Short mmCIF file of C-alpha atoms in Angstrom, two decimals:
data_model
loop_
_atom_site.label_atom_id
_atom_site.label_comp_id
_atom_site.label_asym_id
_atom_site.label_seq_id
_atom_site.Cartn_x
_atom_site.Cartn_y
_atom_site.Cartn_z
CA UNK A 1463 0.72 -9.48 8.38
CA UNK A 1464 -0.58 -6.49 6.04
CA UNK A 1465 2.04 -7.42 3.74
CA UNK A 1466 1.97 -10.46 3.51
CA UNK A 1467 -1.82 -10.24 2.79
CA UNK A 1468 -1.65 -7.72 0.06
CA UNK A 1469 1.09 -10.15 -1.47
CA UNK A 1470 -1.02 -13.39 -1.42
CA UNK A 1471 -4.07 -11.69 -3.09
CA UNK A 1472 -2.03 -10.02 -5.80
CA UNK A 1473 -0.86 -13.81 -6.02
CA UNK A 1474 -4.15 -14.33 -6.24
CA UNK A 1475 -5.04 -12.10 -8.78
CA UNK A 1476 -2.73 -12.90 -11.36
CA UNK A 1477 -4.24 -16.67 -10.84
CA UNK A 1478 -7.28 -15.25 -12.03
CA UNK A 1479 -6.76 -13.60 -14.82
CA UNK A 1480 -4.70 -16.20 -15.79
CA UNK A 1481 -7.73 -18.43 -15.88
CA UNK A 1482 -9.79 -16.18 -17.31
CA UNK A 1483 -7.11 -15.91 -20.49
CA UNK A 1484 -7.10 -19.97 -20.26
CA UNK A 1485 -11.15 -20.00 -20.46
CA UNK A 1486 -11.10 -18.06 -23.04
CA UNK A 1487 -8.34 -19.64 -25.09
CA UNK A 1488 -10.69 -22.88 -24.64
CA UNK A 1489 -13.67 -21.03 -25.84
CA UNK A 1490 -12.01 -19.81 -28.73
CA UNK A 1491 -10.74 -23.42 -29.63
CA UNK A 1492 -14.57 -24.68 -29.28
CA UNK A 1493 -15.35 -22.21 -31.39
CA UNK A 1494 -12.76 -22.95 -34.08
CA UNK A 1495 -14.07 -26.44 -33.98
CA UNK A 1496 -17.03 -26.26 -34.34
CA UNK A 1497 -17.25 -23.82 -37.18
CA UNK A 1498 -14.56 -24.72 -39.25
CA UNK A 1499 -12.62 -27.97 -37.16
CA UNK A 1500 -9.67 -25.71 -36.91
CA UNK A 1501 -9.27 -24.69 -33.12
CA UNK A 1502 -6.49 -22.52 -33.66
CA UNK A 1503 -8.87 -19.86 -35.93
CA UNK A 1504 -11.17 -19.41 -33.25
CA UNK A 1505 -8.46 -19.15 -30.84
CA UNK A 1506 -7.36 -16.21 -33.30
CA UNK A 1507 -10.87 -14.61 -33.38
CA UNK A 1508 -11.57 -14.62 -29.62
CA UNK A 1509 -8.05 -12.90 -28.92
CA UNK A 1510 -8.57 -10.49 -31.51
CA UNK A 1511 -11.66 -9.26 -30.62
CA UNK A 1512 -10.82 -9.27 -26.42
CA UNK A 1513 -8.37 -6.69 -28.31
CA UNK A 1514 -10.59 -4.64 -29.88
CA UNK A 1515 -13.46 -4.45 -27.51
CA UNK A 1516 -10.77 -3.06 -25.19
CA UNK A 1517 -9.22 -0.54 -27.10
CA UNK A 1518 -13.14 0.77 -28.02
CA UNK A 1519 -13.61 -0.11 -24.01
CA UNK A 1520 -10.28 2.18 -23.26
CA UNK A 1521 -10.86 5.85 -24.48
CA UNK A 1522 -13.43 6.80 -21.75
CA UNK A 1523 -14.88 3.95 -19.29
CA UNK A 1524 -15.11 6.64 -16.56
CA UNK A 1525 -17.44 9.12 -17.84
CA UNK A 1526 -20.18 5.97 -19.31
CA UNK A 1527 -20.11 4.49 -15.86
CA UNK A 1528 -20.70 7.67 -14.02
CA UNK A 1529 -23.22 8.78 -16.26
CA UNK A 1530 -24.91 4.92 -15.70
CA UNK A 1531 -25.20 5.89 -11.82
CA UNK A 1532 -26.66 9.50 -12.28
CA UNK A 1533 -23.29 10.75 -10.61
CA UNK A 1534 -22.85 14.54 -10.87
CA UNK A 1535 -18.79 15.98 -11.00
CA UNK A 1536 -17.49 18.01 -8.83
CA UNK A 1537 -15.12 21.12 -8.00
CA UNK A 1538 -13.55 21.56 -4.91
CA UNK A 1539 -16.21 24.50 -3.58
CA UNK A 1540 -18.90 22.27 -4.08
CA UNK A 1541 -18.02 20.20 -1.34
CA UNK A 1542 -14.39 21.19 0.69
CA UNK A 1543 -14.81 18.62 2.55
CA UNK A 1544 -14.59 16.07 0.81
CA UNK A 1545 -12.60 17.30 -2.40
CA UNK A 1546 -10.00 17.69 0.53
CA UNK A 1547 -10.06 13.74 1.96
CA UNK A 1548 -9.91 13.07 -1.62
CA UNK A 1549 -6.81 15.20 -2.11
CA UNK A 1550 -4.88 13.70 1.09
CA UNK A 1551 -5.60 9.77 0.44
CA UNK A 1552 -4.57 10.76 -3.32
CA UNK A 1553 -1.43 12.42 -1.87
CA UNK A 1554 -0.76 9.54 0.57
CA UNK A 1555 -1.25 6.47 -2.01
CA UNK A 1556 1.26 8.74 -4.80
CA UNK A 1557 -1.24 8.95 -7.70
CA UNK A 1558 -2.90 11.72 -9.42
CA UNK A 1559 -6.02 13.30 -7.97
CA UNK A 1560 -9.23 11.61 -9.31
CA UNK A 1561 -12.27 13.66 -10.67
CA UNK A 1562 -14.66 13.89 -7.79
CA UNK A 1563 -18.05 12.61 -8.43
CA UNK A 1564 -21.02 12.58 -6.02
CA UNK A 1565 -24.36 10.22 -6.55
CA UNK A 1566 -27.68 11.35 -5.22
CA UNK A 1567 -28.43 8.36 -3.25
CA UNK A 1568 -29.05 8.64 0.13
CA UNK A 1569 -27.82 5.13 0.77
CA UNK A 1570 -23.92 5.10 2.15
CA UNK A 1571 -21.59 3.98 -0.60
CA UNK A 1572 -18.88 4.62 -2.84
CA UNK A 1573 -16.18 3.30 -5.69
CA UNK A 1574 -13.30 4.54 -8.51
CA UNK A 1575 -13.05 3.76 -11.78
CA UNK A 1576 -11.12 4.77 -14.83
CA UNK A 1577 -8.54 2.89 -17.11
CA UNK A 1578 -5.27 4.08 -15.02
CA UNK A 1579 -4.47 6.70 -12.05
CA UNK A 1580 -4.23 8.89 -14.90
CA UNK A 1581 -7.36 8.84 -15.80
CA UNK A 1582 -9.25 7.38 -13.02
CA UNK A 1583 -12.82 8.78 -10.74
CA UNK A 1584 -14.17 8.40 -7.56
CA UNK A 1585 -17.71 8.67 -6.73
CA UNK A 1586 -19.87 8.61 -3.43
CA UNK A 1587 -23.07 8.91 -2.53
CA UNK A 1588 -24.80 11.53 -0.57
CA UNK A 1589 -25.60 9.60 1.69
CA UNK A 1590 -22.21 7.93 2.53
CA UNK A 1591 -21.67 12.06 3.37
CA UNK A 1592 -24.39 12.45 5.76
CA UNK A 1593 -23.96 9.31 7.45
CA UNK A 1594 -19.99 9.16 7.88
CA UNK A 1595 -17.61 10.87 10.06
CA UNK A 1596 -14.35 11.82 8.78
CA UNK A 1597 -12.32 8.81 9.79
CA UNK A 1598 -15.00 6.40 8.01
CA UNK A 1599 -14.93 8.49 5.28
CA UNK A 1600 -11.11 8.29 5.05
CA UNK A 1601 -11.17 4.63 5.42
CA UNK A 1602 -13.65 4.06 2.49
CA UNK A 1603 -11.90 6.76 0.19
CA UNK A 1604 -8.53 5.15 0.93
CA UNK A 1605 -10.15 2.36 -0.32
CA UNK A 1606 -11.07 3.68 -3.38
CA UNK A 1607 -8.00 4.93 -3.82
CA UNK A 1608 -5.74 1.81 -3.34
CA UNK A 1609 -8.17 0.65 -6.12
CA UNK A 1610 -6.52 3.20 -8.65
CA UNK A 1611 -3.37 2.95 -6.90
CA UNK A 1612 -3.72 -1.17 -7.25
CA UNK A 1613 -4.62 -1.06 -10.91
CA UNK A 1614 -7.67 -2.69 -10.31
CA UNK A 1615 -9.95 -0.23 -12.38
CA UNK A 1616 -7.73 -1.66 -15.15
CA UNK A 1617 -8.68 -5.24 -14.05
CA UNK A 1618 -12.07 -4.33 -13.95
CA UNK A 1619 -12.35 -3.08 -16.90
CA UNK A 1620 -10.40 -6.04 -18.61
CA UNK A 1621 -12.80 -7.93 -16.98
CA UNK A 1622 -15.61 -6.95 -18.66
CA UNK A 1623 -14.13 -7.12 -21.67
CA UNK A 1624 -13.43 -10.93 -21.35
CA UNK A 1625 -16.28 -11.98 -20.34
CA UNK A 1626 -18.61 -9.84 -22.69
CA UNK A 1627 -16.37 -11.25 -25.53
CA UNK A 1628 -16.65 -14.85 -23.96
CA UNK A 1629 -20.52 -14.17 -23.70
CA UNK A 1630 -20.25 -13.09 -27.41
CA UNK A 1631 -18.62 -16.01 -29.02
CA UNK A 1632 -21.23 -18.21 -26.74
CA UNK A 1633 -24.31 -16.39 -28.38
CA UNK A 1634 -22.77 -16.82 -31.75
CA UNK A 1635 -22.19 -20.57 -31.18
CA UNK A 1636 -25.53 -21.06 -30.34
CA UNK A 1637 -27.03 -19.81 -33.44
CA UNK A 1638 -24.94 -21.63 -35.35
CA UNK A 1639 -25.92 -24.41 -33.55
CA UNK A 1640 -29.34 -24.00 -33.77
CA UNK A 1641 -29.41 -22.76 -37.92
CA UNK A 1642 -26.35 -25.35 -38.75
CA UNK A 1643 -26.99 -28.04 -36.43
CA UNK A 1644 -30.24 -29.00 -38.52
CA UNK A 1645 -29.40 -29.20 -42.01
CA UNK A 1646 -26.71 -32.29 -41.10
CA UNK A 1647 -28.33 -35.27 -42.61
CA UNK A 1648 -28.00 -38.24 -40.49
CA UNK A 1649 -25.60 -39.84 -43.13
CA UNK A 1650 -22.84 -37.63 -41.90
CA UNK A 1651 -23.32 -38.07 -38.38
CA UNK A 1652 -23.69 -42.00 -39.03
CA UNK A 1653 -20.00 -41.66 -40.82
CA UNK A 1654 -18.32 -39.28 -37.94
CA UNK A 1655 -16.62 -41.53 -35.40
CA UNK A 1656 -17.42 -42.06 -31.79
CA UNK A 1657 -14.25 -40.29 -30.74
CA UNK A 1658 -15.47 -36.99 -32.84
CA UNK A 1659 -18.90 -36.50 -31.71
CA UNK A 1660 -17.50 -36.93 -27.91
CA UNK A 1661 -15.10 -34.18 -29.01
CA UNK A 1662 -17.92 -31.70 -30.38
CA UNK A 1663 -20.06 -32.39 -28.05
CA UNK A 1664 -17.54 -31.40 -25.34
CA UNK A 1665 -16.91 -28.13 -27.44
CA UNK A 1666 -20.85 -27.41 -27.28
CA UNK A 1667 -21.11 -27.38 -23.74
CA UNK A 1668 -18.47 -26.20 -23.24
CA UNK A 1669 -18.90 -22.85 -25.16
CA UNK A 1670 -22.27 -22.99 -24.60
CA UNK A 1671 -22.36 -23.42 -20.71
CA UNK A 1672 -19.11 -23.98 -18.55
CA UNK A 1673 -17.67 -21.16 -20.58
CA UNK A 1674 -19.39 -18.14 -19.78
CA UNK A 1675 -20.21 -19.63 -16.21
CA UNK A 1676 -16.66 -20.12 -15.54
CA UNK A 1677 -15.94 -16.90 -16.95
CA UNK A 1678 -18.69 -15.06 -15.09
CA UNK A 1679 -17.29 -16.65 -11.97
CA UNK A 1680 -13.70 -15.86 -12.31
CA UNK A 1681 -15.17 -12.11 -12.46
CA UNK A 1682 -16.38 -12.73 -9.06
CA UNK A 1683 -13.52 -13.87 -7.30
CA UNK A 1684 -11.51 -11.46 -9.16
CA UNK A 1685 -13.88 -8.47 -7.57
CA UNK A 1686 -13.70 -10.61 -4.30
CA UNK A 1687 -10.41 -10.49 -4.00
CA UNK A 1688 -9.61 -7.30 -5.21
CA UNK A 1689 -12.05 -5.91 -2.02
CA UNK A 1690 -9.51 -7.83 0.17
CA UNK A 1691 -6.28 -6.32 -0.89
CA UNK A 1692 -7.97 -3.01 -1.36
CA UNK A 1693 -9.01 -3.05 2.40
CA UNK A 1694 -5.64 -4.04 3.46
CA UNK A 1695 -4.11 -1.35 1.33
CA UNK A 1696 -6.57 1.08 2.72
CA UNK A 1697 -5.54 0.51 6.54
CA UNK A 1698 -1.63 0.59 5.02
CA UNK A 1699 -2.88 4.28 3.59
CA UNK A 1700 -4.44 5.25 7.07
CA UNK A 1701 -3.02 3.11 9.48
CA UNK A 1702 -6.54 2.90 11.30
CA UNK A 1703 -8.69 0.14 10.37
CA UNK A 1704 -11.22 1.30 12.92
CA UNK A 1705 -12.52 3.45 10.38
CA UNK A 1706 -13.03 1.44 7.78
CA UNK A 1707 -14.41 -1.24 9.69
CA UNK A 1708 -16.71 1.25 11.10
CA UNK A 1709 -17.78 2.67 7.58
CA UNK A 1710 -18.25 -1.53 6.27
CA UNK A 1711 -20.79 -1.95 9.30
CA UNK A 1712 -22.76 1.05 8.64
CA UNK A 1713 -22.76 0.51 4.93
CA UNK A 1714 -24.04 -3.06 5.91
CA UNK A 1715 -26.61 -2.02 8.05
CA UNK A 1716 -27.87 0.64 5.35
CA UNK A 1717 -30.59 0.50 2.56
CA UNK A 1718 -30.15 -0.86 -1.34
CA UNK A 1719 -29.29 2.41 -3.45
CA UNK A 1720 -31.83 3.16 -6.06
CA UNK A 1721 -29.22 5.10 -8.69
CA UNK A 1722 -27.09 2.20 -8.34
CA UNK A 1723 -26.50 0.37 -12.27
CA UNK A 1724 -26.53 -3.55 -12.16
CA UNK A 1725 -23.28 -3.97 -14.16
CA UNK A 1726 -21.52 -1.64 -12.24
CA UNK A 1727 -22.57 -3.32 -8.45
CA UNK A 1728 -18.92 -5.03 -8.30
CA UNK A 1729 -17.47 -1.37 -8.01
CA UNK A 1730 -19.02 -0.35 -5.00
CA UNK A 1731 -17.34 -0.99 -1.49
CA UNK A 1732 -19.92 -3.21 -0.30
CA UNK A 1733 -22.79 -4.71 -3.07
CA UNK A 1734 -25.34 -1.68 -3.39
CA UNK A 1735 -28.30 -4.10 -3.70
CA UNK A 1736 -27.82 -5.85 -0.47
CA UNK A 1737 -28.49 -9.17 -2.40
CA UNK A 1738 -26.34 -12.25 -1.47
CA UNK A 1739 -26.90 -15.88 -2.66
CA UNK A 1740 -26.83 -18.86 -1.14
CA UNK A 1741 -23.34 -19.45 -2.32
CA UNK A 1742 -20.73 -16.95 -1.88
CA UNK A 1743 -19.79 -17.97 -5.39
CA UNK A 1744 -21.98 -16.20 -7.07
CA UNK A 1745 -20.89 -12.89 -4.83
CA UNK A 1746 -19.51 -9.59 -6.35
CA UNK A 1747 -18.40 -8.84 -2.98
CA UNK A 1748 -16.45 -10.89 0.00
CA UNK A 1749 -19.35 -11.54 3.06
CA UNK A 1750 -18.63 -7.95 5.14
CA UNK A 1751 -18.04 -9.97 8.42
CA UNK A 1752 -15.01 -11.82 6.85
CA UNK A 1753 -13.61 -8.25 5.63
CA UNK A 1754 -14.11 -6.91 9.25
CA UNK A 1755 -12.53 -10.03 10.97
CA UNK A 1756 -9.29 -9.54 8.45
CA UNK A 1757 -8.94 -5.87 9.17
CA UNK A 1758 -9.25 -6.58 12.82
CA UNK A 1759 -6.19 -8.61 12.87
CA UNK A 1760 -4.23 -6.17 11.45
#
């Protein structure tokens, strides 16, 4: 059953980014077209620049998104305790120890981050100390772990880079739009046939709306999903899901973090903010009480 799980949402996964390359491919072609009525060039621009806002993305994502939730490093004195949980789940999943990070929050949470094993980080908050035994705490740091082990701080961060490129190439559009789209004289729109102006206005909406929405919502299932296999990898790590379902409940029950950064809520274990919409669409994280009903069957 764990298996089988953690190979459906790695099916699941490459789905997604699959889509997300697809969206914005599509983008890109808007883009083309309505600049220049050559999709293929904008195809070539949004590539290109996923590829450079990921290299500039890649020499330190750790250290910016500590430093955006006021977490302080670590050495081993500092805190034993921890540094050794740390040490064993890194031991047990086979990748390098992480730098050690801990937030002054007194809300219970935690996540990783970094561009590989390599070079990844783990953080926690002080409260997720105070308010955790050592089994919870091994539960929620083997989670964090199977997220370095997984590659999904890669993901994550090639994530971001899609959609903020996606969100880019939107903005752009729509000042070209708005400065361009008002010096046409109605002569030329008069002469363009029916079948063209269906086509660009398609492309508008489409990189002006369903774009960066669909974009912005394949980053949500992508951090949904990840949360999945990362809890079944965590109970594979430990072999006791009691303690992570344990830590999820209390982490539920607990109050929004204040140090917490927006951009970085689909990180966390559980959302930091508490806040869940109406649809689960719009979710960085699964609902808690599906996570706890999976790891029960286990």
């Amino acid at each position: 059953m764990l298996y089988q799980q953690i190979a459906r949402n790695k099916r699941k996964t490459a789905l997604i980014m699959v889509l997300f390359v697809v969206i914005l491919t599509l983008v890109g072609a808007g883009l083309g077209y309505l600049f220049s009525n050559r999709p293929w060039m904008g195809i070539i621009i949004a590539l290109a620049g996923s590829l450079i806002y990921l290299l500039i993305m890649w020499q330190n994502p750790a250290n910016m998104i500590m430093s955006l939730n006021h977490a302080q490093e670590i050495q081993e004195a500092d805190n034993p305790e921890l540094w050794h949980i740390v040490e064993d789940m890194a031991m047990v999943a086979r990748v390098p120890m992480p730098r050690v990070y801990i937030i002054p929050d007194p809300s219970p949470n935690a996540f990783a981050t970094g561009r590989d094993p390599n070079h990844s980080a783990v953080a926690v908050t002080e409260g997720i100390l105070q308010l955790m035994n050592r089994e919870e705490l091994e539960g929620v740091l083997g989670h964090e772990l199977s997220h370095v082990r997984n590659y999904d701080i890669l993901l994550s961060t090639i994530a971001v880079v899609l959609v903020g490129v996606i969100s880019f190439i939107s903005g752009m559009a729509s000042r070209y739009i708005w400065f361009a789209g008002g010096s046409r004289d109605s002569d030329d729109d008069r002469d363009s046939n029916a079948f063209e102006m269906i086509f660009k206005v398609v492309a508008i909406v489409f990189v002006l709306i369903l774009g960066p929405l669909s974009a912005s919502l394949a980053q949500m299932a992508l951090s949904r999903n990840r949360e999945y296999l990362a809890d079944a990898s965590s109970v594979e790590l430990t072999r006791n899901p009691q303690g992570l379902i344990s830590a999820l409940r209390k982490i539920e029950n607990s109050q929004p973090m204040k140090q917490a950064d927006r951009s970085s809520a689909g990180l966390y274990i559980e959302n930091p903010f508490h806040n869940h919409g109406l649809s689960h669409l719009f979710d960085t994280h699964p609902p808690t009480e599906d996570r706890i009903k999976r790891l029960e069957q286990m």
